[in-house]
Each structure stands twice: as C-alpha cells, then as structure tokens.
Short mmCIF file of C-alpha atoms in Angstrom, two decimals:
data_model
loop_
_atom_site.label_atom_id
_atom_site.label_comp_id
_atom_site.label_asym_id
_atom_site.label_seq_id
_atom_site.Cartn_x
_atom_site.Cartn_y
_atom_site.Cartn_z
CA UNK A 1 0.42 20.01 -18.19
CA UNK A 2 -0.78 20.61 -14.62
CA UNK A 3 -0.50 17.78 -12.02
CA UNK A 4 -4.29 17.90 -11.64
CA UNK A 5 -4.87 17.23 -15.37
CA UNK A 6 -2.45 14.46 -15.33
CA UNK A 7 -4.16 12.85 -12.45
CA UNK A 8 -7.48 13.30 -14.11
CA UNK A 9 -6.29 11.39 -17.12
CA UNK A 10 -4.66 8.57 -15.25
CA UNK A 11 -6.85 8.11 -12.28
CA UNK A 12 -9.01 5.63 -14.09
CA UNK A 13 -5.93 3.46 -14.97
CA UNK A 14 -4.51 3.79 -11.45
CA UNK A 15 -7.72 2.88 -9.55
CA UNK A 16 -9.58 0.54 -11.95
CA UNK A 17 -10.50 1.85 -15.41
CA UNK A 18 -13.58 -0.17 -15.84
CA UNK A 19 -15.13 0.67 -12.50
CA UNK A 20 -14.36 4.45 -12.88
CA UNK A 21 -15.55 4.80 -16.38
CA UNK A 22 -18.83 3.20 -15.21
CA UNK A 23 -19.36 6.19 -12.91
CA UNK A 24 -18.77 8.88 -15.45
CA UNK A 25 -22.30 9.55 -16.60
CA UNK A 26 -21.18 13.22 -16.26
CA UNK A 27 -23.30 16.43 -16.63
CA UNK A 28 -23.44 16.02 -20.44
CA UNK A 29 -25.55 13.07 -20.05
CA UNK A 30 -28.58 15.20 -18.94
CA UNK A 31 -28.99 18.94 -18.56
CA UNK A 32 -31.60 18.50 -15.86
CA UNK A 33 -32.59 15.75 -13.55
CA UNK A 34 -35.42 15.36 -11.00
CA UNK A 35 -34.71 12.96 -8.15
CA UNK A 36 -35.61 12.36 -4.50
CA UNK A 37 -32.28 13.30 -3.20
CA UNK A 38 -29.40 15.38 -4.57
CA UNK A 39 -26.06 14.55 -2.93
CA UNK A 40 -23.11 17.03 -3.21
CA UNK A 41 -19.79 15.22 -3.10
CA UNK A 42 -18.72 11.83 -4.32
CA UNK A 43 -16.38 10.96 -1.50
CA UNK A 44 -17.04 8.07 0.77
CA UNK A 45 -19.72 9.87 2.63
CA UNK A 46 -21.77 10.93 -0.36
CA UNK A 47 -21.37 7.54 -2.24
CA UNK A 48 -22.45 5.66 1.03
CA UNK A 49 -25.45 7.75 1.43
CA UNK A 50 -26.40 7.27 -2.14
CA UNK A 51 -25.95 3.45 -1.81
CA UNK A 52 -28.29 3.24 1.13
CA UNK A 53 -30.89 5.53 -0.50
CA UNK A 54 -30.85 3.65 -3.73
CA UNK A 55 -31.27 0.38 -1.77
CA UNK A 56 -34.34 1.95 -0.18
CA UNK A 57 -35.94 2.58 -3.49
CA UNK A 58 -35.07 6.32 -3.72
CA UNK A 59 -33.79 8.19 -6.72
CA UNK A 60 -30.46 10.06 -6.34
CA UNK A 61 -27.91 11.90 -8.11
CA UNK A 62 -24.36 12.56 -6.84
CA UNK A 63 -22.79 15.73 -8.02
CA UNK A 64 -18.85 15.72 -7.82
CA UNK A 65 -16.73 18.70 -8.66
CA UNK A 66 -13.63 16.73 -9.55
CA UNK A 67 -12.98 14.33 -12.49
CA UNK A 68 -12.86 11.41 -10.11
CA UNK A 69 -14.59 9.95 -7.18
CA UNK A 70 -13.16 9.54 -3.64
CA UNK A 71 -12.57 13.04 -2.25
CA UNK A 72 -9.72 13.02 0.13
CA UNK A 73 -9.02 9.31 -0.88
CA UNK A 74 -7.06 9.00 -4.01
CA UNK A 75 -4.64 6.57 -5.70
CA UNK A 76 -1.64 8.15 -7.45
CA UNK A 77 -0.29 6.37 -10.58
CA UNK A 78 3.42 5.29 -10.54
CA UNK A 79 5.85 5.12 -13.34
CA UNK A 80 6.23 1.36 -12.75
CA UNK A 81 2.54 0.70 -13.22
CA UNK A 82 1.74 0.57 -9.48
CA UNK A 83 -0.26 2.80 -7.41
CA UNK A 84 0.25 4.48 -4.03
CA UNK A 85 -2.22 6.42 -1.72
CA UNK A 86 -2.19 10.14 -1.83
CA UNK A 87 -4.80 10.58 0.78
CA UNK A 88 -6.62 8.47 3.33
CA UNK A 89 -5.03 5.00 3.35
CA UNK A 90 -4.99 3.25 6.74
CA UNK A 91 -7.68 1.45 8.77
CA UNK A 92 -7.60 -0.18 12.19
CA UNK A 93 -9.58 -1.75 14.98
CA UNK A 94 -13.07 -0.43 15.65
CA UNK A 95 -13.27 1.10 12.11
CA UNK A 96 -16.02 -1.31 11.46
CA UNK A 97 -18.00 0.47 8.79
CA UNK A 98 -15.17 1.18 6.30
CA UNK A 99 -14.04 -2.38 6.77
CA UNK A 100 -17.64 -3.77 6.05
CA UNK A 101 -17.97 -1.58 3.01
CA UNK A 102 -14.68 -2.75 1.50
CA UNK A 103 -15.57 -6.36 2.30
CA UNK A 104 -18.87 -5.91 0.47
CA UNK A 105 -17.08 -4.65 -2.60
CA UNK A 106 -14.34 -7.26 -2.61
CA UNK A 107 -11.48 -4.93 -1.67
CA UNK A 108 -9.03 -6.72 0.54
CA UNK A 109 -6.76 -5.40 3.24
CA UNK A 110 -3.17 -6.25 4.22
CA UNK A 111 -1.04 -5.34 7.29
CA UNK A 112 0.90 -2.09 7.15
CA UNK A 113 4.64 -3.10 7.23
CA UNK A 114 5.64 -3.11 10.78
CA UNK A 115 8.42 -5.74 10.98
CA UNK A 116 11.80 -4.39 12.43
CA UNK A 117 12.70 -1.30 14.29
CA UNK A 118 11.37 2.34 14.27
CA UNK A 119 13.75 5.25 14.04
CA UNK A 120 13.84 8.21 16.52
CA UNK A 121 15.66 11.13 15.18
CA UNK A 122 16.11 13.72 17.80
CA UNK A 123 18.80 16.37 18.60
CA UNK A 124 20.68 15.20 15.59
CA UNK A 125 20.93 11.66 16.80
CA UNK A 126 19.35 8.59 15.04
CA UNK A 127 18.18 5.81 17.47
CA UNK A 128 16.62 2.62 16.07
CA UNK A 129 14.28 0.97 18.72
CA UNK A 130 12.07 -2.18 18.87
CA UNK A 131 8.29 -1.73 19.05
CA UNK A 132 7.59 -5.01 20.79
CA UNK A 133 9.10 -4.16 24.25
CA UNK A 134 7.33 -2.76 27.17
CA UNK A 135 7.09 0.81 25.81
CA UNK A 136 5.58 -0.52 22.49
CA UNK A 137 6.05 2.07 19.73
CA UNK A 138 6.78 4.95 22.15
CA UNK A 139 10.15 6.54 21.11
CA UNK A 140 12.96 5.96 23.72
CA UNK A 141 13.34 9.51 25.12
CA UNK A 142 14.70 9.97 28.71
CA UNK A 143 13.04 8.29 31.55
CA UNK A 144 11.62 11.54 32.98
CA UNK A 145 10.09 12.32 29.61
CA UNK A 146 8.60 8.92 29.23
CA UNK A 147 7.08 9.01 32.72
CA UNK A 148 5.63 12.53 32.17
CA UNK A 149 4.31 11.53 28.80
CA UNK A 150 2.57 8.56 30.26
CA UNK A 151 0.81 10.65 32.85
CA UNK A 152 -0.24 13.14 30.21
CA UNK A 153 -1.66 10.32 28.02
CA UNK A 154 -3.57 8.85 30.84
CA UNK A 155 -5.04 12.17 31.71
CA UNK A 156 -6.18 12.84 28.20
CA UNK A 157 -7.77 9.36 27.94
CA UNK A 158 -9.50 9.88 31.27
CA UNK A 159 -10.89 13.43 30.32
CA UNK A 160 -11.94 12.08 26.98
CA UNK A 161 -14.06 9.40 28.63
CA UNK A 162 -16.30 12.18 29.97
CA UNK A 163 -16.94 13.75 26.56
CA UNK A 164 -20.10 12.64 24.76
CA UNK A 165 -19.23 11.89 21.23
CA UNK A 166 -22.56 12.89 19.94
CA UNK A 167 -22.48 16.24 21.73
CA UNK A 168 -19.04 17.15 23.07
CA UNK A 169 -20.30 20.68 23.92
CA UNK A 170 -22.44 19.16 26.63
CA UNK A 171 -19.41 17.67 28.63
CA UNK A 172 -19.40 18.81 32.32
CA UNK A 173 -16.14 20.75 31.69
CA UNK A 174 -16.83 21.66 28.14
CA UNK A 175 -16.72 25.30 28.68
CA UNK A 176 -13.42 25.13 30.65
CA UNK A 177 -11.71 22.91 28.11
CA UNK A 178 -13.00 24.85 25.07
CA UNK A 179 -11.47 28.07 26.49
CA UNK A 180 -7.97 26.92 26.05
CA UNK A 181 -5.70 25.66 23.32
CA UNK A 182 -4.16 22.27 23.47
CA UNK A 183 -0.80 23.97 23.52
CA UNK A 184 -1.55 25.82 26.73
CA UNK A 185 -2.82 22.67 28.36
CA UNK A 186 0.33 20.76 27.20
CA UNK A 187 2.49 23.46 28.61
CA UNK A 188 0.98 23.23 32.00
CA UNK A 189 1.07 19.34 31.96
CA UNK A 190 3.86 18.12 29.70
CA UNK A 191 6.52 19.78 31.72
CA UNK A 192 9.46 17.67 30.71
CA UNK A 193 10.75 18.92 27.27
CA UNK A 194 11.10 15.34 25.83
CA UNK A 195 7.43 14.64 26.86
CA UNK A 196 6.28 17.82 25.20
CA UNK A 197 8.18 16.69 22.01
CA UNK A 198 6.40 13.39 21.97
CA UNK A 199 2.89 15.01 22.40
CA UNK A 200 3.74 17.64 19.84
CA UNK A 201 4.66 14.91 17.30
CA UNK A 202 1.54 13.00 18.16
CA UNK A 203 -0.51 16.15 17.58
CA UNK A 204 0.89 16.95 14.22
CA UNK A 205 0.70 13.36 13.06
CA UNK A 206 -3.06 12.98 14.09
CA UNK A 207 -4.45 16.39 13.19
CA UNK A 208 -1.79 17.80 10.68
CA UNK A 209 -2.06 20.94 12.82
CA UNK A 210 -0.09 22.49 15.64
CA UNK A 211 -1.20 22.28 19.26
CA UNK A 212 -1.79 26.04 19.30
CA UNK A 213 -4.43 25.69 16.61
CA UNK A 214 -6.63 23.33 18.48
CA UNK A 215 -9.14 23.61 21.28
CA UNK A 216 -8.46 21.11 24.16
CA UNK A 217 -12.20 20.09 23.91
CA UNK A 218 -11.79 19.41 20.32
CA UNK A 219 -8.77 17.13 20.99
CA UNK A 220 -10.65 15.34 23.76
CA UNK A 221 -13.53 14.69 21.54
CA UNK A 222 -11.28 13.43 18.75
CA UNK A 223 -9.76 10.93 21.24
CA UNK A 224 -13.21 9.85 22.50
CA UNK A 225 -14.34 9.32 18.85
CA UNK A 226 -11.47 6.94 18.12
CA UNK A 227 -13.62 3.92 18.96
CA UNK A 228 -17.06 2.59 18.30
CA UNK A 229 -20.35 2.13 20.04
CA UNK A 230 -18.91 -0.49 22.47
CA UNK A 231 -15.18 0.49 22.66
CA UNK A 232 -14.13 3.92 24.09
CA UNK A 233 -11.56 5.80 22.11
CA UNK A 234 -7.98 6.26 23.34
CA UNK A 235 -5.05 8.36 22.24
CA UNK A 236 -2.96 5.20 21.71
CA UNK A 237 -5.46 3.88 19.22
CA UNK A 238 -4.96 7.09 17.25
CA UNK A 239 -1.15 6.89 17.14
CA UNK A 240 -0.38 3.20 16.87
CA UNK A 241 0.34 1.05 13.90
CA UNK A 242 -0.27 -2.42 15.40
CA UNK A 243 -3.70 -2.48 17.18
CA UNK A 244 -4.07 1.20 16.08
CA UNK A 245 -5.53 3.30 13.32
CA UNK A 246 -2.49 2.61 11.02
CA UNK A 247 -2.82 -1.11 11.11
CA UNK A 248 -4.03 -2.04 7.69
CA UNK A 249 -4.01 -0.89 4.16
CA UNK A 250 -6.05 -1.76 1.08
CA UNK A 251 -4.78 -4.05 -1.61
CA UNK A 252 -4.71 -1.96 -4.86
CA UNK A 253 -4.89 1.32 -2.90
CA UNK A 254 -7.77 2.90 -0.81
CA UNK A 255 -9.44 4.61 -3.78
CA UNK A 256 -10.64 1.20 -5.07
CA UNK A 257 -13.26 1.43 -2.37
CA UNK A 258 -15.07 4.60 -3.61
CA UNK A 259 -14.29 3.64 -7.20
CA UNK A 260 -16.03 0.33 -6.88
CA UNK A 261 -18.87 1.76 -4.81
CA UNK A 262 -19.50 4.45 -7.49
CA UNK A 263 -19.53 1.72 -10.07
CA UNK A 264 -22.57 0.27 -8.38
CA UNK A 265 -24.34 3.58 -8.79
CA UNK A 266 -23.67 3.95 -12.48
CA UNK A 267 -24.77 7.21 -14.14
CA UNK A 268 -26.23 8.42 -10.92
CA UNK A 269 -22.68 9.89 -10.35
CA UNK A 270 -22.01 13.08 -12.27
CA UNK A 271 -18.33 14.08 -12.51
CA UNK A 272 -16.90 17.51 -13.35
CA UNK A 273 -20.04 19.06 -11.80
CA UNK A 274 -19.07 21.54 -9.07
CA UNK A 275 -22.21 22.74 -7.30
CA UNK A 276 -22.66 26.50 -7.18
CA UNK A 277 -26.09 27.15 -5.74
CA UNK A 278 -28.70 25.34 -3.58
CA UNK A 279 -32.04 27.12 -3.57
CA UNK A 280 -35.55 26.37 -2.51
CA UNK A 281 -38.28 26.75 -5.10
CA UNK A 282 -41.86 25.57 -5.13
CA UNK A 283 -41.50 23.01 -2.34
CA UNK A 284 -38.30 21.56 -3.87
CA UNK A 285 -34.67 22.22 -3.86
CA UNK A 286 -32.89 23.32 -7.00
CA UNK A 287 -29.16 22.30 -7.10
CA UNK A 288 -27.22 24.05 -9.73
CA UNK A 289 -23.94 22.62 -10.89
CA UNK A 290 -21.75 23.33 -13.95
CA UNK A 291 -23.68 21.86 -16.85
CA UNK A 292 -26.42 20.26 -14.77
CA UNK A 293 -29.29 21.38 -12.76
CA UNK A 294 -31.05 18.94 -10.30
CA UNK A 295 -34.40 19.31 -8.55
CA UNK A 296 -34.87 17.13 -5.41
CA UNK A 297 -37.01 16.83 -2.30
CA UNK A 298 -34.07 16.71 -0.08
CA UNK A 299 -30.17 17.60 -0.44
CA UNK A 300 -27.28 16.01 1.24
CA UNK A 301 -24.09 18.15 1.28
CA UNK A 302 -21.23 15.74 1.92
CA UNK A 303 -18.04 18.02 1.66
CA UNK A 304 -15.85 19.52 4.26
CA UNK A 305 -17.52 22.53 6.10
CA UNK A 306 -15.22 25.20 4.56
CA UNK A 307 -16.11 23.98 1.06
CA UNK A 308 -19.82 23.67 1.97
CA UNK A 309 -19.68 27.37 2.80
CA UNK A 310 -18.58 28.34 -0.70
CA UNK A 311 -21.96 27.22 -2.12
CA UNK A 312 -24.52 29.89 -2.42
CA UNK A 313 -27.71 29.12 -0.47
CA UNK A 314 -31.17 30.61 -1.01
CA UNK A 315 -32.61 31.23 1.45
CA UNK A 316 -29.49 31.96 3.45
CA UNK A 317 -28.33 29.38 5.95
CA UNK A 318 -29.02 30.19 9.65
CA UNK A 319 -26.21 32.32 11.10
CA UNK A 320 -24.88 29.61 13.44
CA UNK A 321 -24.52 27.17 10.68
CA UNK A 322 -22.64 29.72 8.48
CA UNK A 323 -20.56 31.00 11.45
CA UNK A 324 -19.56 27.29 12.07
CA UNK A 325 -18.22 26.75 8.76
CA UNK A 326 -16.20 30.00 8.93
CA UNK A 327 -14.52 28.60 12.09
CA UNK A 328 -13.62 25.03 10.95
CA UNK A 329 -10.65 25.46 8.68
CA UNK A 330 -8.92 22.52 7.05
CA UNK A 331 -5.64 21.42 8.57
CA UNK A 332 -2.51 21.44 6.41
CA UNK A 333 -1.10 18.37 4.85
CA UNK A 334 0.75 16.80 1.97
CA UNK A 335 2.18 13.28 1.29
CA UNK A 336 5.38 12.68 -0.45
CA UNK A 337 6.27 9.15 -1.76
CA UNK A 338 9.65 8.03 -2.99
CA UNK A 339 9.74 4.88 -4.99
CA UNK A 340 12.75 2.54 -5.10
CA UNK A 341 13.55 -0.79 -6.76
CA UNK A 342 13.32 -2.56 -3.46
CA UNK A 343 12.40 -1.58 0.13
CA UNK A 344 16.07 -1.41 1.08
CA UNK A 345 15.44 -0.23 4.66
CA UNK A 346 14.00 -3.71 5.54
CA UNK A 347 17.38 -5.29 4.89
CA UNK A 348 18.75 -2.95 7.58
CA UNK A 349 16.19 -4.18 10.04
CA UNK A 350 13.95 -1.10 9.79
CA UNK A 351 10.21 -0.90 9.25
CA UNK A 352 10.24 2.45 7.53
CA UNK A 353 8.62 4.39 10.42
CA UNK A 354 10.35 7.42 11.71
CA UNK A 355 9.59 9.96 14.44
CA UNK A 356 11.70 13.13 14.06
CA UNK A 357 12.13 16.54 15.67
CA UNK A 358 13.41 18.28 12.55
CA UNK A 359 13.07 18.51 8.73
CA UNK A 360 10.14 18.78 6.44
CA UNK A 361 9.06 15.17 7.10
CA UNK A 362 8.63 14.31 10.81
CA UNK A 363 6.89 10.97 10.34
CA UNK A 364 7.13 8.24 7.73
CA UNK A 365 5.66 4.84 6.67
CA UNK A 366 6.62 1.97 4.47
CA UNK A 367 4.13 2.22 1.62
CA UNK A 368 5.41 -0.68 -0.36
CA UNK A 369 2.87 -3.07 -1.96
CA UNK A 370 2.05 -6.34 -0.12
CA UNK A 371 4.45 -8.30 -2.44
CA UNK A 372 7.33 -5.87 -1.96
CA UNK A 373 7.90 -5.86 -5.64
CA UNK A 374 9.28 -2.25 -5.24
CA UNK A 375 9.93 0.06 -2.26
CA UNK A 376 7.88 3.09 -1.31
CA UNK A 377 8.65 5.55 1.52
CA UNK A 378 5.73 7.80 2.37
CA UNK A 379 6.29 10.84 4.47
CA UNK A 380 3.62 13.32 5.79
CA UNK A 381 4.37 17.00 5.32
CA UNK A 382 2.21 18.53 8.04
CA UNK A 383 0.96 21.77 9.74
CA UNK A 384 3.64 24.55 9.75
CA UNK A 385 6.01 22.59 7.51
CA UNK A 386 3.25 22.06 4.97
CA UNK A 387 2.35 25.87 4.94
CA UNK A 388 5.96 26.78 4.48
CA UNK A 389 6.05 24.77 1.22
CA UNK A 390 2.73 25.68 -0.18
CA UNK A 391 4.26 28.04 -2.68
CA UNK A 392 7.43 25.94 -3.35
CA UNK A 393 7.91 24.01 -6.63
CA UNK A 394 7.55 20.26 -6.76
CA UNK A 395 11.34 20.06 -7.43
CA UNK A 396 11.93 22.13 -4.22
CA UNK A 397 9.73 19.89 -2.12
CA UNK A 398 11.28 16.81 -3.59
CA UNK A 399 14.76 17.97 -2.65
CA UNK A 400 13.77 18.80 0.88
CA UNK A 401 11.99 15.49 1.26
CA UNK A 402 14.70 13.49 -0.08
CA UNK A 403 17.27 15.22 2.22
CA UNK A 404 15.24 13.98 5.14
CA UNK A 405 15.01 10.48 3.79
CA UNK A 406 18.80 10.30 3.45
CA UNK A 407 19.09 11.56 7.02
CA UNK A 408 16.81 8.81 8.30
CA UNK A 409 17.65 5.88 5.80
CA UNK A 410 20.99 6.50 4.37
CA UNK A 411 22.51 7.29 0.98
CA UNK A 412 20.34 4.88 -0.92
CA UNK A 413 17.27 7.06 -0.23
CA UNK A 414 18.81 9.81 -2.42
CA UNK A 415 17.98 8.14 -5.67
CA UNK A 416 14.40 7.03 -6.03
CA UNK A 417 13.21 5.67 -9.35
CA UNK A 418 10.22 7.98 -9.09
CA UNK A 419 8.64 10.49 -6.82
CA UNK A 420 4.90 11.50 -6.41
CA UNK A 421 3.51 14.32 -4.31
CA UNK A 422 0.03 15.07 -3.16
CA UNK A 423 -0.41 18.61 -1.81
CA UNK A 424 -3.86 18.81 -0.30
CA UNK A 425 -3.54 22.55 0.68
CA UNK A 426 -3.39 23.35 -3.15
CA UNK A 427 -6.24 21.01 -4.18
CA UNK A 428 -9.15 23.21 -5.46
CA UNK A 429 -11.91 21.13 -3.94
CA UNK A 430 -10.21 20.25 -0.69
CA UNK A 431 -7.73 23.07 0.37
CA UNK A 432 -6.11 21.10 3.09
CA UNK A 433 -6.71 17.96 5.20
CA UNK A 434 -7.10 15.43 6.49
CA UNK A 435 -9.87 17.10 8.52
CA UNK A 436 -11.39 20.39 9.50
CA UNK A 437 -10.11 21.50 13.02
CA UNK A 438 -11.74 23.30 15.85
CA UNK A 439 -10.14 26.22 17.68
CA UNK A 440 -11.16 27.35 21.13
CA UNK A 441 -14.84 28.41 21.49
CA UNK A 442 -16.02 26.69 18.32
CA UNK A 443 -17.70 23.57 19.61
CA UNK A 444 -19.36 25.09 22.69
CA UNK A 445 -20.76 28.03 20.64
CA UNK A 446 -21.42 26.47 17.23
CA UNK A 447 -21.19 22.68 17.62
CA UNK A 448 -24.96 22.03 17.73
CA UNK A 449 -25.27 23.26 14.05
CA UNK A 450 -22.75 20.63 12.80
CA UNK A 451 -25.33 17.94 11.94
CA UNK A 452 -28.61 19.82 12.42
CA UNK A 453 -30.57 19.77 9.05
CA UNK A 454 -31.61 23.13 7.57
CA UNK A 455 -34.98 22.53 6.19
CA UNK A 456 -34.46 19.84 3.62
CA UNK A 457 -30.62 20.15 3.51
CA UNK A 458 -28.69 17.51 5.45
CA UNK A 459 -24.98 17.44 6.31
CA UNK A 460 -22.58 14.52 5.92
CA UNK A 461 -18.88 14.07 5.68
CA UNK A 462 -16.26 12.64 8.13
CA UNK A 463 -16.40 15.97 10.14
CA UNK A 464 -20.08 15.12 11.08
CA UNK A 465 -19.22 11.67 12.50
CA UNK A 466 -19.54 10.83 16.14
CA UNK A 467 -16.86 8.09 15.63
CA UNK A 468 -13.67 8.31 13.80
CA UNK A 469 -14.09 11.90 12.67
CA UNK A 470 -11.27 12.71 10.16
CA UNK A 471 -10.98 9.15 9.03
CA UNK A 472 -12.48 7.04 6.13
CA UNK A 473 -14.59 5.18 8.63
CA UNK A 474 -16.01 8.41 9.93
CA UNK A 475 -16.95 9.33 6.32
CA UNK A 476 -18.79 5.98 5.79
CA UNK A 477 -20.50 6.39 9.15
CA UNK A 478 -21.81 9.85 8.31
CA UNK A 479 -23.08 8.60 4.94
CA UNK A 480 -25.08 5.84 6.70
CA UNK A 481 -26.39 8.23 9.31
CA UNK A 482 -27.62 10.86 6.80
CA UNK A 483 -29.25 8.23 4.68
CA UNK A 484 -31.30 7.14 7.65
CA UNK A 485 -32.02 10.75 8.45
CA UNK A 486 -33.28 11.44 4.97
CA UNK A 487 -35.31 8.32 4.61
CA UNK A 488 -37.10 9.29 7.84
CA UNK A 489 -37.89 12.77 6.51
CA UNK A 490 -39.06 11.69 3.06
#
C-alpha cells in the first residue's frame, strides 16, 4: 500500500470525516456540467474563489486532482488518533485573510509553543539561548557576526520598502537586483562567516531553497509581501515565532480550514478529477478532467505555475505566460514529525526550536497539540538536504532525522511512538514546496504575465498574491482577488 493511498483513505478521519465526505460529489456524480466558472484546484485559493463566486450568485465547479481538498495544506493522521500538519500550518500578524476565513468557519487558533529556550547547534556545539533578551530569537553567534547580520537585515528591509508588491519588476533598481542571485549579494554583504550562516539558515527556512537559486529581487519582493495593505513587510516577520509568521497554529490541524470551506460548497467540489485540457469552443471554455467535462464562461486556474503548465491549452497560451511557468520551479521541502508520549524537551526548559548548521534537519518546532497530551517534534527537510533524500526510503529518512533529533534533544528522541513523513517533492500534484521560486531575470522579464488573464482564463494560487506569497494567507487573498476579477468580467 502506498503512502498516498493510505492518506487518501484516512484523510477524512484525520481532518473531519463528515465535512470531507460532504465535498466528495466526485466526477461520477455527473459526466458533464455547465457552469459560469470552472475552477482548477481545491486548495485554499480555489475554494475561496468558489465561495465568493457562489455568494455572488454564480454557478461553479471546483476540479481537484487529489482525493482530498487543501492542496499544500494537509493533516496527517497519527497512530494515537491525533493529527499533525504535513504542509502549511502557521499563521501570524498581518495574515488577516486566512484568520478571517478560519474564524468564519469556526476553526480556532492557539499559540505555537514558544516557552523556554531555543537551541543553536553550530560547529558541533549545542547552545541553549533565551528568546526574550535584547537579541530576541537571533542565535547567539559571535559579536562580529551579530553586528554584520543586523546590518544585512536592515539593508534588506530598506531595499524591500522600495519594491512595489503588485509589480516588483517596476522597482527603481529592479534590473540591477534581478541580475544577481541572493547568494552573490550575501557574499558581498554578509562578510562575517557567522552572519552568512544566519542568513543562509533564514533563506532555507523561508524558501526551502538555497541562496544561489534565488534572484535578489525575488527575495526583496518576498520580504515586502510579508505584511498587509497598511503594514510593510520585514525579514523579521518572516523568521520569527512570537510576533512573526510562525506565531499561531490551528486547533485540529490546518486542513480543517479547507475541509470546512469545501463542505459549504457541497457537490460543487469534484475530487479525483485531474484536469487535462482547457480549450476554447463556441464562445465558452471546455475543461476536460478525468471522468468529467465542464463547460464554463470563465476558468480559474488555482494551482502552482509549474503544474498549471502541465495542462494542455487550446489555443496555446501566450509565450510569456508559458515561459514564466517554465521558470518558476517549486522549491524542495519535506516535513518529518516524530511522536512521543510527552513533549519531554519542555521539562528540560526547551521550546523545541532548533537552528543548526548540520544534519538533515536544520530547523525544528514543537508540533504538540494544545493540551500537550502527547509530544510532537517537527523538522523541516529543505533545499539541498531534501533533494539528497528524494530517492531514499522512508526508513532511511527516518533514521537520518532521528539521528539529528538525538543530537539536539538527547537519547529520549531516539524512540518515538510513531513517525510520519510528508515529502512534497514526491507528491504527484505538487512536486515540491512551499512555493514556486524566482531565479535571476524571471520577474523583470516575465513577471507581468503572473496574474494577467489570458482571455477568459484567470490565475490564482499563493504565487499570485501581492501579500504573503507562499503562505496560506496569500492563497486566500489570491482567491478573493480572482473572484472579484471574474465577477467584473462576467
């Protein structure tokens, strides 16, 4: 039995059986449908767009390739009956739209566990450090490194303030910044090795990509987007737990949000329906999925750009749109969660958060439930480390992860009661995560095609958001934006 089939059979139990069953009208319910709007993808973006279009009196169908809703947001069932998050899970200040959506659906939040000391593991030495001092959660490297890192961070924030979030390619220095990688800029500015270490860890933690893979302009846009209409984005907001993007989690797991949202749409959501073609015919669009064909006045494609490119379009998409999707690959990420009888690290005065310069896992979080009825250590496998393990067996990944957990938290970490792994690089309808990334030259040459409709085809998904791109909030914002766009066009 494959892990995918196992998740397919248990996702309903893990995330709320009644709600998920309510969404599974499935392609067998009707061989053809005629609606105002066909939506490709039942992640937060597609479902939000559907909600708003239905509220405006329009007919919709949401076509989802997987056997579940949520896209890059998924609850993983645990042997003890609990769930843990295999994808997007955190929200924080200025992420207003995902919070409003969750509130409207009755999904509560709780604070990410952040009591006690963080751990820095560097050069073979483990150093616990408090996060409530003058440095906050910045790891205590040498003084020169801290000073250099502070200057670099301030420079990045200042440059980001000049980047228009709705059109970063129009920034005054866009061409200059888009000609270089984030790595080349860091080498010229993070000149103290320990400062470079801090910025490298920040990069892989935020993007699940190495600095060499990213355009400096893309990084600056991402920083600028880490806010809302009234609050400028900052690098600190991206990296912090308290007062940052990792501040809160959802009670019952983040997938409850799309599951409950999909339940309000009923049989408008068709699962197990991967879209193969989108064609223009007789003044309408024909969207062909496995087992289901939909005719619609408008189409919303709410999947990551690389996956949108795998659909066959007739007529062909404009060259700049197609070239854009060829140049926005998914980053590389996995999540490994070890389950224990108790969150034993808390008794040692630790909050479960690690920053490391070695191993498969370079950053961790306490993923225990709010009542601490069991312990859960979650580690990100990111960028180069994720790619190294793409072909490894789950047993091999587990052994490597637990070795790191023992290094960080001691011998008790060697014996979890269960272990779950989500490998997004190997997911058929994602192929990486958490977000598509831009290399040098992409935004300035192809950026304008990111959200621009092609006839009656509109684009959504977190990659198209002007705030909180790459996050659940960005997905919700993109769904709201594309619904307004479509309603104005109908």
